[in-house]
Amino acid sequence: MPKTEHWQWYAEEFAPTERHEHAVEELLAAGHSRFQQYAILRTPVFGKMLVLDGDTQSSQGDERIYHETLVHPALAALEQPHEVLILGGGEGATLREVLRHPGVERCTMVDIDGEVVELCKRLLPEWGAGAWDDPRARVIIGDALRFLHEDHDRYDAIISDLTEPLPDSPSWPLFNGAVFADVKARLRDGGVYVLQASTAAFHNMALHVKMARTLRAYFAHVRSYFAHVPAFDTAWAFLACSDAVDAGALDGERIARYVGRLRGENYFYDDETHRRIFSLPLYLRRALAEKGEVFS
Ligand code: SAM
């Protein structure tokens, strides 16, 4: 491996004084779509990576940690997931994980950015792993907010795999009380809404806590959970919301049965991992219990 000074570097900035740098072996694509700045690059440690607006979205090395954690606790909480909706999900790996469930009859994915989706299909085919061509997949290029207003189906699970809700991001309009109420109305009885929900690390958990607080006004059970995703260099948080089921309280046998039904082998998620990801540190439990800012 050449000495580090010969590399070009991609620096992900978490804050003006915090960054994680990855050496770049190859830049596979870079540009601006109508909605965001994109780059697909290859690094020696993580393999290929999708970067949108300067934020790592997933890496070849550990995307299964992120995508299994996003999808499977929610589907395991359902008696029988038939219809699933993904908001965002660009790379196709969330679609892939949902379609590993043999009971799923249809999975609709709505992503706003056709250019990024096409790039992912072409340059990151390992993420979709055939899911794009599964007859149960319905891929719609469009604004998820508009889709929620115009489509009238109901879903067993709705999975939010959107970019971070920062004010200049196309995902920003999907994080407010009115949308959470719309999402809830689109769930079937007993349904689950799960979100990738920013970070759970001590120094930047405010956004996660704000999301959790807001969602508690709409759902009886709102459970935070997190996994360390090495490419993100932090503890990545998720929220599982439902009126019917507390995803954090599923018993081990149920999860083992659920995992046993999936096509192919899991990399990260099983009953033991489930217990670990739903077991939160004290600082986070305290922050979640505090009153404070909510999304209006
Ligand atoms: N793992 C990711 C992360 O760390 O933030 C999220 C993955 S995925 C690439 C995010 C997707 O959300 C992108 O493909 C983007 O185009 C999509 N997106 C953002 N705003 C959207 C909107 N309003 N409607 C539908 N898709 C949207």
mmCIF file with all atom_site columns, C-alpha atoms and ligand atoms in Angstrom, residues 35-36 50 52 55-58 66-67 87-91 110-113 116-117 142-145 161-164 169-174 196 232 236, ligand 1:
data_model
loop_
_atom_site.group_PDB
_atom_site.id
_atom_site.type_symbol
_atom_site.label_atom_id
_atom_site.label_alt_id
_atom_site.label_comp_id
_atom_site.label_asym_id
_atom_site.label_entity_id
_atom_site.label_seq_id
_atom_site.pdbx_PDB_ins_code
_atom_site.Cartn_x
_atom_site.Cartn_y
_atom_site.Cartn_z
_atom_site.occupancy
_atom_site.B_iso_or_equiv
_atom_site.pdbx_formal_charge
_atom_site.auth_seq_id
_atom_site.auth_comp_id
_atom_site.auth_asym_id
_atom_site.auth_atom_id
_atom_site.pdbx_PDB_model_num
ATOM   1  C CA  . PHE A 1 35  ? -31.469 17.592 -5.771 1.00 0.00 ? 35  PHE A CA  1
ATOM   2  C CA  . GLN A 1 36  ? -28.022 17.001 -4.301 1.00 0.00 ? 36  GLN A CA  1
ATOM   3  C CA  . LEU A 1 50  ? -21.932 6.661  -1.760 1.00 0.00 ? 50  LEU A CA  1
ATOM   4  C CA  . LEU A 1 52  ? -24.447 12.761 -0.830 1.00 0.00 ? 52  LEU A CA  1
ATOM   5  C CA  . ASP A 1 55  ? -22.331 12.796 4.024  1.00 0.00 ? 55  ASP A CA  1
ATOM   6  C CA  . THR A 1 56  ? -21.426 9.116  3.707  1.00 0.00 ? 56  THR A CA  1
ATOM   7  C CA  . GLN A 1 57  ? -24.637 7.204  2.937  1.00 0.00 ? 57  GLN A CA  1
ATOM   8  C CA  . SER A 1 58  ? -23.227 3.688  3.014  1.00 0.00 ? 58  SER A CA  1
ATOM   9  C CA  . TYR A 1 66  ? -26.810 -0.281 8.557  1.00 0.00 ? 66  TYR A CA  1
ATOM   10 C CA  . HIS A 1 67  ? -29.421 -1.894 6.282  1.00 0.00 ? 67  HIS A CA  1
ATOM   11 C CA  . LEU A 1 87  ? -39.215 6.479  1.624  1.00 0.00 ? 87  LEU A CA  1
ATOM   12 C CA  . GLY A 1 88  ? -35.856 7.255  -0.047 1.00 0.00 ? 88  GLY A CA  1
ATOM   13 C CA  . GLY A 1 89  ? -33.523 4.248  -0.052 1.00 0.00 ? 89  GLY A CA  1
ATOM   14 C CA  . GLY A 1 90  ? -31.397 5.296  -3.090 1.00 0.00 ? 90  GLY A CA  1
ATOM   15 C CA  . GLU A 1 91  ? -28.800 2.490  -3.107 1.00 0.00 ? 91  GLU A CA  1
ATOM   16 C CA  . VAL A 1 110 ? -39.958 6.122  -3.572 1.00 0.00 ? 110 VAL A CA  1
ATOM   17 C CA  . ASP A 1 111 ? -36.756 8.083  -4.102 1.00 0.00 ? 111 ASP A CA  1
ATOM   18 C CA  . ILE A 1 112 ? -36.681 11.639 -5.384 1.00 0.00 ? 112 ILE A CA  1
ATOM   19 C CA  . ASP A 1 113 ? -33.402 11.382 -7.258 1.00 0.00 ? 113 ASP A CA  1
ATOM   20 C CA  . VAL A 1 116 ? -28.578 8.896  -8.002 1.00 0.00 ? 116 VAL A CA  1
ATOM   21 C CA  . VAL A 1 117 ? -30.732 5.742  -8.240 1.00 0.00 ? 117 VAL A CA  1
ATOM   22 C CA  . GLY A 1 142 ? -40.571 11.030 -7.081 1.00 0.00 ? 142 GLY A CA  1
ATOM   23 C CA  . ASP A 1 143 ? -40.894 13.037 -3.909 1.00 0.00 ? 143 ASP A CA  1
ATOM   24 C CA  . ALA A 1 144 ? -41.877 10.810 -0.989 1.00 0.00 ? 144 ALA A CA  1
ATOM   25 C CA  . LEU A 1 145 ? -43.908 13.655 0.478  1.00 0.00 ? 145 LEU A CA  1
ATOM   26 C CA  . ASP A 1 161 ? -34.308 5.711  4.597  1.00 0.00 ? 161 ASP A CA  1
ATOM   27 C CA  . LEU A 1 162 ? -33.940 9.389  3.793  1.00 0.00 ? 162 LEU A CA  1
ATOM   28 C CA  . THR A 1 163 ? -30.926 11.660 3.934  1.00 0.00 ? 163 THR A CA  1
ATOM   29 C CA  . GLU A 1 164 ? -30.386 13.622 7.149  1.00 0.00 ? 164 GLU A CA  1
ATOM   30 C CA  . SER A 1 169 ? -31.874 18.744 2.128  1.00 0.00 ? 169 SER A CA  1
ATOM   31 C CA  . PRO A 1 170 ? -34.783 17.411 0.023  1.00 0.00 ? 170 PRO A CA  1
ATOM   32 C CA  . SER A 1 171 ? -35.692 15.213 3.008  1.00 0.00 ? 171 SER A CA  1
ATOM   33 C CA  . TRP A 1 172 ? -36.317 18.184 5.321  1.00 0.00 ? 172 TRP A CA  1
ATOM   34 C CA  . PRO A 1 173 ? -40.073 18.513 4.477  1.00 0.00 ? 173 PRO A CA  1
ATOM   35 C CA  . LEU A 1 174 ? -40.610 14.896 5.612  1.00 0.00 ? 174 LEU A CA  1
ATOM   36 C CA  . GLN A 1 196 ? -32.926 6.024  10.138 1.00 0.00 ? 196 GLN A CA  1
ATOM   37 C CA  . PHE A 1 232 ? -20.069 6.631  9.649  1.00 0.00 ? 232 PHE A CA  1
ATOM   38 C CA  . TRP A 1 236 ? -26.042 5.354  14.187 1.00 0.00 ? 236 TRP A CA  1
HETATM 39 N N1  . SAM B 2 .   ? -28.112 5.720  4.718  1.00 0.00 ? 1   SAM B N1  1
HETATM 40 C C1  . SAM B 2 .   ? -28.469 7.032  4.441  1.00 0.00 ? 1   SAM B C1  1
HETATM 41 C C2  . SAM B 2 .   ? -27.971 8.069  5.417  1.00 0.00 ? 1   SAM B C2  1
HETATM 42 O O1  . SAM B 2 .   ? -27.011 7.770  6.082  1.00 0.00 ? 1   SAM B O1  1
HETATM 43 O O2  . SAM B 2 .   ? -28.500 9.178  5.493  1.00 0.00 ? 1   SAM B O2  1
HETATM 44 C C3  . SAM B 2 .   ? -29.764 7.264  3.718  1.00 0.00 ? 1   SAM B C3  1
HETATM 45 C C4  . SAM B 2 .   ? -29.720 6.450  2.449  1.00 0.00 ? 1   SAM B C4  1
HETATM 46 S S1  . SAM B 2 .   ? -30.437 6.870  0.964  1.00 0.00 ? 1   SAM B S1  1
HETATM 47 C C5  . SAM B 2 .   ? -29.073 7.132  -0.146 1.00 0.00 ? 1   SAM B C5  1
HETATM 48 C C6  . SAM B 2 .   ? -31.134 8.474  1.106  1.00 0.00 ? 1   SAM B C6  1
HETATM 49 C C7  . SAM B 2 .   ? -32.023 8.803  -0.086 1.00 0.00 ? 1   SAM B C7  1
HETATM 50 O O3  . SAM B 2 .   ? -33.056 9.706  0.305  1.00 0.00 ? 1   SAM B O3  1
HETATM 51 C C8  . SAM B 2 .   ? -31.308 9.463  -1.257 1.00 0.00 ? 1   SAM B C8  1
HETATM 52 O O4  . SAM B 2 .   ? -31.203 8.569  -2.347 1.00 0.00 ? 1   SAM B O4  1
HETATM 53 C C9  . SAM B 2 .   ? -32.189 10.682 -1.605 1.00 0.00 ? 1   SAM B C9  1
HETATM 54 O O5  . SAM B 2 .   ? -32.352 10.883 -2.982 1.00 0.00 ? 1   SAM B O5  1
HETATM 55 C C10 . SAM B 2 .   ? -33.491 10.300 -0.904 1.00 0.00 ? 1   SAM B C10 1
HETATM 56 N N2  . SAM B 2 .   ? -34.380 11.441 -0.611 1.00 0.00 ? 1   SAM B N2  1
HETATM 57 C C11 . SAM B 2 .   ? -34.072 12.608 0.003  1.00 0.00 ? 1   SAM B C11 1
HETATM 58 N N3  . SAM B 2 .   ? -35.173 13.392 0.067  1.00 0.00 ? 1   SAM B N3  1
HETATM 59 C C12 . SAM B 2 .   ? -36.198 12.692 -0.508 1.00 0.00 ? 1   SAM B C12 1
HETATM 60 C C13 . SAM B 2 .   ? -37.573 12.955 -0.737 1.00 0.00 ? 1   SAM B C13 1
HETATM 61 N N4  . SAM B 2 .   ? -38.129 14.129 -0.403 1.00 0.00 ? 1   SAM B N4  1
HETATM 62 N N5  . SAM B 2 .   ? -38.319 12.002 -1.337 1.00 0.00 ? 1   SAM B N5  1
HETATM 63 C C14 . SAM B 2 .   ? -37.766 10.801 -1.694 1.00 0.00 ? 1   SAM B C14 1
HETATM 64 N N6  . SAM B 2 .   ? -36.463 10.516 -1.526 1.00 0.00 ? 1   SAM B N6  1
HETATM 65 C C15 . SAM B 2 .   ? -35.688 11.437 -0.933 1.00 0.00 ? 1   SAM B C15 1
#
